[in-house]
């Protein structure tokens, strides 16, 4: 199956700093990448959808100036949490799809963000 | 509005017994249905999907799922459970009329297989 990586797997930062999370599709070209947030023992909450070379589409209630998404190539998308606060602590998961309505989303292993 | 329901928060089965994890959905147009599994502190692993064709779909690790249009269900099944199957399972749906690729996830069902 298709492989998606995320880096870092865990990050601890101080309140007010910015954190960048990378998502890479290793063996396929990802036309579309998705960023999710997951709280403990809960389902995934879609934050935004990004297509290569265009601006991300954010879900309602997600601050685009706080969660900056860049999808500069067909294999890399980044999520930057700007001026992070403790309430931003969460498990962030990306997924990648080769495109097309029937295509499968393949998920990265996730990034555990802890903001002190 | 599109939605997915997994009515059971947790399913407990004994090793070697058959297991079923339930999922029902509501979408406009033909549904595209997916099952994923998540182990602790990990991302989601794709198990199987239904797009069209045979209602019984076979996937990874011996899992299968049956698409039932009249009951709008897509239950996940395995004939003989393993302790290593213990994990969190998510059902997801994308409406056939959707061109964004967005998935709607159920709330997840924890499967506990006891030796």
PDB file of C-alpha atoms in Angstrom:
ATOM      1  CA  UNK A   1       0.000   0.000   0.000  1.00  0.00           C
ATOM      2  CA  UNK A   2       0.906   3.645  -0.303  1.00  0.00           C
ATOM      3  CA  UNK A   3       3.141   5.095   2.402  1.00  0.00           C
ATOM      4  CA  UNK A   4       2.735   8.474   4.045  1.00  0.00           C
ATOM      5  CA  UNK A   5       5.228   9.788   6.557  1.00  0.00           C
ATOM      6  CA  UNK A   6       4.995  12.588   9.101  1.00  0.00           C
ATOM      7  CA  UNK A   7       7.727  14.443  10.878  1.00  0.00           C
ATOM      8  CA  UNK A   8       8.182  14.944  13.737  1.00  0.00           C
ATOM      9  CA  UNK A   9       6.310  12.172  15.506  1.00  0.00           C
ATOM     10  CA  UNK A  10       6.315  14.088  18.762  1.00  0.00           C
ATOM     11  CA  UNK A  11       7.028  17.702  19.598  1.00  0.00           C
ATOM     12  CA  UNK A  12       6.963  19.654  22.826  1.00  0.00           C
ATOM     13  CA  UNK A  13       7.122  23.415  22.614  1.00  0.00           C
ATOM     14  CA  UNK A  14       6.626  26.498  24.732  1.00  0.00           C
ATOM     15  CA  UNK A  15       3.522  28.584  24.472  1.00  0.00           C
ATOM     16  CA  UNK A  16       3.856  31.300  21.829  1.00  0.00           C
ATOM     17  CA  UNK A  17       6.224  29.435  19.554  1.00  0.00           C
ATOM     18  CA  UNK A  18       5.429  28.074  16.109  1.00  0.00           C
ATOM     19  CA  UNK A  19       5.660  24.433  15.124  1.00  0.00           C
ATOM     20  CA  UNK A  20       5.912  22.977  11.635  1.00  0.00           C
ATOM     21  CA  UNK A  21       4.729  19.451  10.806  1.00  0.00           C
ATOM     22  CA  UNK A  22       5.663  17.798   7.537  1.00  0.00           C
ATOM     23  CA  UNK A  23       3.618  15.235   5.650  1.00  0.00           C
ATOM     24  CA  UNK A  24       5.161  13.319   2.768  1.00  0.00           C
ATOM     25  CA  UNK A  25       3.816  10.765   0.349  1.00  0.00           C
ATOM     26  CA  UNK A  26       6.761   8.439  -0.194  1.00  0.00           C
ATOM     27  CA  UNK A  27       5.756   6.288  -3.132  1.00  0.00           C
ATOM     28  CA  UNK A  28       3.011   8.146  -4.933  1.00  0.00           C
ATOM     29  CA  UNK A  29       2.072  11.643  -6.015  1.00  0.00           C
ATOM     30  CA  UNK A  30      -0.516  13.186  -3.752  1.00  0.00           C
ATOM     31  CA  UNK A  31      -2.780  15.537  -5.608  1.00  0.00           C
ATOM     32  CA  UNK A  32      -4.693  16.202  -2.435  1.00  0.00           C
ATOM     33  CA  UNK A  33      -3.620  16.157   1.187  1.00  0.00           C
ATOM     34  CA  UNK A  34      -5.789  16.448   4.249  1.00  0.00           C
ATOM     35  CA  UNK A  35      -5.008  17.571   7.771  1.00  0.00           C
ATOM     36  CA  UNK A  36      -6.905  16.202  10.731  1.00  0.00           C
ATOM     37  CA  UNK A  37      -6.890  16.755  14.434  1.00  0.00           C
ATOM     38  CA  UNK A  38      -7.789  14.015  16.878  1.00  0.00           C
ATOM     39  CA  UNK A  39      -8.590  14.403  20.551  1.00  0.00           C
ATOM     40  CA  UNK A  40      -8.178  11.466  22.942  1.00  0.00           C
ATOM     41  CA  UNK A  41     -10.639   8.678  22.303  1.00  0.00           C
ATOM     42  CA  UNK A  42     -12.434  10.711  19.670  1.00  0.00           C
ATOM     43  CA  UNK A  43     -12.837  10.597  15.944  1.00  0.00           C
ATOM     44  CA  UNK A  44     -10.858  12.623  13.448  1.00  0.00           C
ATOM     45  CA  UNK A  45     -11.778  16.226  12.849  1.00  0.00           C
ATOM     46  CA  UNK A  46     -10.935  17.470   9.366  1.00  0.00           C
ATOM     47  CA  UNK A  47      -9.115  20.787   9.550  1.00  0.00           C
ATOM     48  CA  UNK A  48      -8.352  21.505   5.917  1.00  0.00           C
ATOM     49  CA  UNK A  49      -7.945  20.112   2.437  1.00  0.00           C
ATOM     50  CA  UNK A  50      -5.008  21.137   0.305  1.00  0.00           C
ATOM     51  CA  UNK A  51      -4.388  20.629  -3.360  1.00  0.00           C
ATOM     52  CA  UNK A  52      -0.923  20.932  -4.799  1.00  0.00           C
ATOM     53  CA  UNK A  53      -0.160  24.454  -5.900  1.00  0.00           C
ATOM     54  CA  UNK A  54      -3.299  26.075  -4.575  1.00  0.00           C
ATOM     55  CA  UNK A  55      -4.558  27.502  -1.324  1.00  0.00           C
ATOM     56  CA  UNK A  56      -5.937  25.169   1.272  1.00  0.00           C
ATOM     57  CA  UNK A  57      -9.646  24.945   1.951  1.00  0.00           C
ATOM     58  CA  UNK A  58     -10.318  25.190   5.665  1.00  0.00           C
ATOM     59  CA  UNK A  59     -13.237  23.680   7.494  1.00  0.00           C
ATOM     60  CA  UNK A  60     -15.616  25.923   9.348  1.00  0.00           C
ATOM     61  CA  UNK A  61     -14.211  27.039  12.660  1.00  0.00           C
ATOM     62  CA  UNK A  62     -10.573  26.385  11.782  1.00  0.00           C
ATOM     63  CA  UNK A  63      -8.435  29.526  11.875  1.00  0.00           C
ATOM     64  CA  UNK A  64      -6.452  29.711   8.666  1.00  0.00           C
ATOM     65  CA  UNK A  65      -4.044  32.276  10.083  1.00  0.00           C
ATOM     66  CA  UNK A  66      -3.253  30.019  12.989  1.00  0.00           C
ATOM     67  CA  UNK A  67      -2.941  26.766  11.076  1.00  0.00           C
ATOM     68  CA  UNK A  68      -0.914  27.565   7.980  1.00  0.00           C
ATOM     69  CA  UNK A  69      -0.937  24.884   5.316  1.00  0.00           C
ATOM     70  CA  UNK A  70       1.396  24.704   2.357  1.00  0.00           C
ATOM     71  CA  UNK A  71       1.250  22.068  -0.374  1.00  0.00           C
ATOM     72  CA  UNK A  72       4.131  23.087  -2.565  1.00  0.00           C
ATOM     73  CA  UNK A  73       4.754  19.788  -4.288  1.00  0.00           C
ATOM     74  CA  UNK A  74       2.980  16.553  -5.094  1.00  0.00           C
ATOM     75  CA  UNK A  75       4.784  14.782  -2.273  1.00  0.00           C
ATOM     76  CA  UNK A  76       4.940  17.330   0.527  1.00  0.00           C
ATOM     77  CA  UNK A  77       2.487  19.314   2.600  1.00  0.00           C
ATOM     78  CA  UNK A  78       3.259  21.221   5.776  1.00  0.00           C
ATOM     79  CA  UNK A  79       1.110  22.376   8.657  1.00  0.00           C
ATOM     80  CA  UNK A  80       2.452  25.217  10.781  1.00  0.00           C
ATOM     81  CA  UNK A  81       0.791  25.896  14.096  1.00  0.00           C
ATOM     82  CA  UNK A  82       1.567  29.545  14.737  1.00  0.00           C
ATOM     83  CA  UNK A  83       1.819  31.030  18.214  1.00  0.00           C
ATOM     84  CA  UNK A  84       0.870  27.727  19.756  1.00  0.00           C
ATOM     85  CA  UNK A  85      -1.041  27.618  23.034  1.00  0.00           C
ATOM     86  CA  UNK A  86      -1.800  24.720  25.382  1.00  0.00           C
ATOM     87  CA  UNK A  87      -5.255  24.279  23.835  1.00  0.00           C
ATOM     88  CA  UNK A  88      -3.536  23.449  20.544  1.00  0.00           C
ATOM     89  CA  UNK A  89      -2.066  20.331  22.124  1.00  0.00           C
ATOM     90  CA  UNK A  90      -3.427  17.421  20.168  1.00  0.00           C
ATOM     91  CA  UNK A  91      -2.667  14.573  17.799  1.00  0.00           C
ATOM     92  CA  UNK A  92      -2.367  15.855  14.245  1.00  0.00           C
ATOM     93  CA  UNK A  93      -2.726  13.412  11.370  1.00  0.00           C
ATOM     94  CA  UNK A  94      -2.289  13.998   7.673  1.00  0.00           C
ATOM     95  CA  UNK A  95      -3.545  11.911   4.797  1.00  0.00           C
ATOM     96  CA  UNK A  96      -2.772  11.888   1.113  1.00  0.00           C
ATOM     97  CA  UNK A  97      -4.732  10.926  -1.946  1.00  0.00           C
ATOM     98  CA  UNK A  98      -3.706  10.522  -5.521  1.00  0.00           C
ATOM     99  CA  UNK A  99      -6.884  12.246  -6.593  1.00  0.00           C
ATOM    100  CA  UNK A 100     -10.164  11.166  -8.073  1.00  0.00           C
ATOM    101  CA  UNK A 101     -13.444  10.645  -6.317  1.00  0.00           C
ATOM    102  CA  UNK A 102     -12.847   6.972  -5.609  1.00  0.00           C
ATOM    103  CA  UNK A 103      -9.277   7.258  -4.495  1.00  0.00           C
ATOM    104  CA  UNK A 104      -8.219   6.050  -1.086  1.00  0.00           C
ATOM    105  CA  UNK A 105      -6.777   8.388   1.525  1.00  0.00           C
ATOM    106  CA  UNK A 106      -3.606   7.017   3.071  1.00  0.00           C
ATOM    107  CA  UNK A 107      -2.730   8.307   6.491  1.00  0.00           C
ATOM    108  CA  UNK A 108       0.496   9.318   8.115  1.00  0.00           C
ATOM    109  CA  UNK A 109       1.472   8.018  11.558  1.00  0.00           C
ATOM    110  CA  UNK A 110       0.498  11.254  13.278  1.00  0.00           C
ATOM    111  CA  UNK A 111       2.276  13.957  15.282  1.00  0.00           C
ATOM    112  CA  UNK A 112       1.714  14.422  18.991  1.00  0.00           C
ATOM    113  CA  UNK A 113       1.964  18.138  19.808  1.00  0.00           C
ATOM    114  CA  UNK A 114       2.272  19.231  23.414  1.00  0.00           C
ATOM    115  CA  UNK A 115       2.331  22.938  24.143  1.00  0.00           C
ATOM    116  CA  UNK A 116       3.557  23.859  27.608  1.00  0.00           C
TER     117      UNK A 116
ATOM    118  CA  UNK B   1     -26.146  15.962   5.157  1.00  0.00           C
ATOM    119  CA  UNK B   2     -23.664  13.130   5.017  1.00  0.00           C
ATOM    120  CA  UNK B   3     -23.128  11.125   8.168  1.00  0.00           C
ATOM    121  CA  UNK B   4     -21.747   7.883   9.496  1.00  0.00           C
ATOM    122  CA  UNK B   5     -22.829   6.085  12.630  1.00  0.00           C
ATOM    123  CA  UNK B   6     -20.972   3.412  14.529  1.00  0.00           C
ATOM    124  CA  UNK B   7     -23.516   2.465  17.169  1.00  0.00           C
ATOM    125  CA  UNK B   8     -21.133   0.572  19.449  1.00  0.00           C
ATOM    126  CA  UNK B   9     -18.391   2.326  21.388  1.00  0.00           C
ATOM    127  CA  UNK B  10     -16.798  -1.007  22.167  1.00  0.00           C
ATOM    128  CA  UNK B  11     -17.065  -4.571  20.945  1.00  0.00           C
ATOM    129  CA  UNK B  12     -15.698  -7.459  22.996  1.00  0.00           C
ATOM    130  CA  UNK B  13     -15.047 -10.874  21.488  1.00  0.00           C
ATOM    131  CA  UNK B  14     -13.071 -13.930  22.436  1.00  0.00           C
ATOM    132  CA  UNK B  15     -10.107 -14.941  20.322  1.00  0.00           C
ATOM    133  CA  UNK B  16     -11.161 -17.349  17.588  1.00  0.00           C
ATOM    134  CA  UNK B  17     -14.747 -16.143  17.515  1.00  0.00           C
ATOM    135  CA  UNK B  18     -16.218 -14.179  14.626  1.00  0.00           C
ATOM    136  CA  UNK B  19     -16.405 -10.420  15.012  1.00  0.00           C
ATOM    137  CA  UNK B  20     -18.648  -7.723  13.589  1.00  0.00           C
ATOM    138  CA  UNK B  21     -18.198  -3.979  13.874  1.00  0.00           C
ATOM    139  CA  UNK B  22     -21.266  -2.099  12.733  1.00  0.00           C
ATOM    140  CA  UNK B  23     -21.528   0.951  10.498  1.00  0.00           C
ATOM    141  CA  UNK B  24     -24.459   2.741   8.927  1.00  0.00           C
ATOM    142  CA  UNK B  25     -24.317   5.761   6.683  1.00  0.00           C
ATOM    143  CA  UNK B  26     -26.317   8.532   5.077  1.00  0.00           C
ATOM    144  CA  UNK B  27     -25.140  10.212   1.879  1.00  0.00           C
ATOM    145  CA  UNK B  28     -26.487  11.732  -1.281  1.00  0.00           C
ATOM    146  CA  UNK B  29     -25.741   9.732  -4.363  1.00  0.00           C
ATOM    147  CA  UNK B  30     -23.836   6.479  -4.406  1.00  0.00           C
ATOM    148  CA  UNK B  31     -21.647   5.994  -1.357  1.00  0.00           C
ATOM    149  CA  UNK B  32     -17.951   5.281  -1.310  1.00  0.00           C
ATOM    150  CA  UNK B  33     -17.281   3.431   1.939  1.00  0.00           C
ATOM    151  CA  UNK B  34     -14.054   2.787   3.797  1.00  0.00           C
ATOM    152  CA  UNK B  35     -12.808   1.032   6.911  1.00  0.00           C
ATOM    153  CA  UNK B  36      -9.654   2.051   8.728  1.00  0.00           C
ATOM    154  CA  UNK B  37      -7.937   0.714  11.858  1.00  0.00           C
ATOM    155  CA  UNK B  38      -5.941   2.759  14.349  1.00  0.00           C
ATOM    156  CA  UNK B  39      -3.501   1.389  16.886  1.00  0.00           C
ATOM    157  CA  UNK B  40      -2.572   3.525  19.928  1.00  0.00           C
ATOM    158  CA  UNK B  41      -0.678   6.697  19.075  1.00  0.00           C
ATOM    159  CA  UNK B  42      -0.582   5.810  15.408  1.00  0.00           C
ATOM    160  CA  UNK B  43      -2.232   7.013  12.233  1.00  0.00           C
ATOM    161  CA  UNK B  44      -4.985   5.161  10.451  1.00  0.00           C
ATOM    162  CA  UNK B  45      -4.330   2.093   8.362  1.00  0.00           C
ATOM    163  CA  UNK B  46      -6.533   1.385   5.380  1.00  0.00           C
ATOM    164  CA  UNK B  47      -8.389  -1.947   5.570  1.00  0.00           C
ATOM    165  CA  UNK B  48     -10.824  -1.983   2.668  1.00  0.00           C
ATOM    166  CA  UNK B  49     -13.235   0.036   0.582  1.00  0.00           C
ATOM    167  CA  UNK B  50     -16.423  -0.340  -1.395  1.00  0.00           C
ATOM    168  CA  UNK B  51     -16.866   1.695  -4.540  1.00  0.00           C
ATOM    169  CA  UNK B  52     -18.990  -0.457  -6.805  1.00  0.00           C
ATOM    170  CA  UNK B  53     -19.428  -4.077  -7.791  1.00  0.00           C
ATOM    171  CA  UNK B  54     -19.694  -7.026  -5.415  1.00  0.00           C
ATOM    172  CA  UNK B  55     -21.337  -6.185  -2.142  1.00  0.00           C
ATOM    173  CA  UNK B  56     -18.841  -8.299  -0.214  1.00  0.00           C
ATOM    174  CA  UNK B  57     -15.455  -6.629  -0.098  1.00  0.00           C
ATOM    175  CA  UNK B  58     -12.344  -8.394   1.134  1.00  0.00           C
ATOM    176  CA  UNK B  59      -9.512  -6.431   2.660  1.00  0.00           C
ATOM    177  CA  UNK B  60      -6.333  -6.630   4.676  1.00  0.00           C
ATOM    178  CA  UNK B  61      -5.626  -8.985   7.601  1.00  0.00           C
ATOM    179  CA  UNK B  62      -8.597 -11.240   6.817  1.00  0.00           C
ATOM    180  CA  UNK B  63     -11.217  -8.528   7.247  1.00  0.00           C
ATOM    181  CA  UNK B  64     -14.212  -8.164   4.995  1.00  0.00           C
ATOM    182  CA  UNK B  65     -17.243  -5.909   4.835  1.00  0.00           C
ATOM    183  CA  UNK B  66     -20.660  -6.229   3.286  1.00  0.00           C
ATOM    184  CA  UNK B  67     -22.354  -3.315   1.587  1.00  0.00           C
ATOM    185  CA  UNK B  68     -26.122  -3.393   2.101  1.00  0.00           C
ATOM    186  CA  UNK B  69     -27.835  -0.632   0.180  1.00  0.00           C
ATOM    187  CA  UNK B  70     -31.325  -1.232   1.537  1.00  0.00           C
ATOM    188  CA  UNK B  71     -30.105  -1.050   5.129  1.00  0.00           C
ATOM    189  CA  UNK B  72     -27.482   1.626   4.341  1.00  0.00           C
ATOM    190  CA  UNK B  73     -24.937  -0.430   6.222  1.00  0.00           C
ATOM    191  CA  UNK B  74     -21.334  -1.457   5.758  1.00  0.00           C
ATOM    192  CA  UNK B  75     -20.480  -3.766   8.655  1.00  0.00           C
ATOM    193  CA  UNK B  76     -16.920  -4.974   9.126  1.00  0.00           C
ATOM    194  CA  UNK B  77     -16.451  -8.671   9.764  1.00  0.00           C
ATOM    195  CA  UNK B  78     -13.792 -11.262  10.396  1.00  0.00           C
ATOM    196  CA  UNK B  79     -14.448 -14.995  10.743  1.00  0.00           C
ATOM    197  CA  UNK B  80     -11.903 -15.595  13.501  1.00  0.00           C
ATOM    198  CA  UNK B  81     -10.643 -12.763  15.718  1.00  0.00           C
ATOM    199  CA  UNK B  82      -7.051 -12.437  16.894  1.00  0.00           C
ATOM    200  CA  UNK B  83      -5.824 -10.673  20.027  1.00  0.00           C
ATOM    201  CA  UNK B  84      -3.740  -8.492  17.724  1.00  0.00           C
ATOM    202  CA  UNK B  85      -6.940  -7.223  16.092  1.00  0.00           C
ATOM    203  CA  UNK B  86      -7.622  -5.221  19.252  1.00  0.00           C
ATOM    204  CA  UNK B  87      -7.640  -1.590  18.119  1.00  0.00           C
ATOM    205  CA  UNK B  88      -9.877   1.360  17.236  1.00  0.00           C
ATOM    206  CA  UNK B  89     -11.864   0.956  14.018  1.00  0.00           C
ATOM    207  CA  UNK B  90     -13.287   3.771  11.938  1.00  0.00           C
ATOM    208  CA  UNK B  91     -15.885   3.621   9.211  1.00  0.00           C
ATOM    209  CA  UNK B  92     -15.859   6.487   6.707  1.00  0.00           C
ATOM    210  CA  UNK B  93     -17.987   7.552   3.781  1.00  0.00           C
ATOM    211  CA  UNK B  94     -17.702   9.872   0.853  1.00  0.00           C
ATOM    212  CA  UNK B  95     -20.783  10.758  -1.141  1.00  0.00           C
ATOM    213  CA  UNK B  96     -20.657   9.915  -4.827  1.00  0.00           C
ATOM    214  CA  UNK B  97     -21.639  13.449  -5.659  1.00  0.00           C
ATOM    215  CA  UNK B  98     -18.707  14.849  -3.704  1.00  0.00           C
ATOM    216  CA  UNK B  99     -15.776  16.100  -5.741  1.00  0.00           C
ATOM    217  CA  UNK B 100     -13.642  17.203  -2.829  1.00  0.00           C
ATOM    218  CA  UNK B 101     -12.526  13.784  -1.685  1.00  0.00           C
ATOM    219  CA  UNK B 102     -13.507  14.595   1.882  1.00  0.00           C
ATOM    220  CA  UNK B 103     -14.304  11.672   4.133  1.00  0.00           C
ATOM    221  CA  UNK B 104     -16.872  11.698   6.881  1.00  0.00           C
ATOM    222  CA  UNK B 105     -15.785   9.469   9.779  1.00  0.00           C
ATOM    223  CA  UNK B 106     -17.814   7.614  12.331  1.00  0.00           C
ATOM    224  CA  UNK B 107     -16.982   8.072  15.975  1.00  0.00           C
ATOM    225  CA  UNK B 108     -14.979   4.873  16.101  1.00  0.00           C
ATOM    226  CA  UNK B 109     -15.454   1.493  17.743  1.00  0.00           C
ATOM    227  CA  UNK B 110     -12.917  -0.041  20.076  1.00  0.00           C
ATOM    228  CA  UNK B 111     -12.488  -3.741  19.424  1.00  0.00           C
ATOM    229  CA  UNK B 112     -11.212  -5.782  22.337  1.00  0.00           C
ATOM    230  CA  UNK B 113     -10.257  -9.381  21.614  1.00  0.00           C
ATOM    231  CA  UNK B 114      -9.579 -11.449  24.702  1.00  0.00           C
ATOM    232  CA  UNK B 115      -7.467 -14.585  24.745  1.00  0.00           C
TER     233      UNK B 115
END
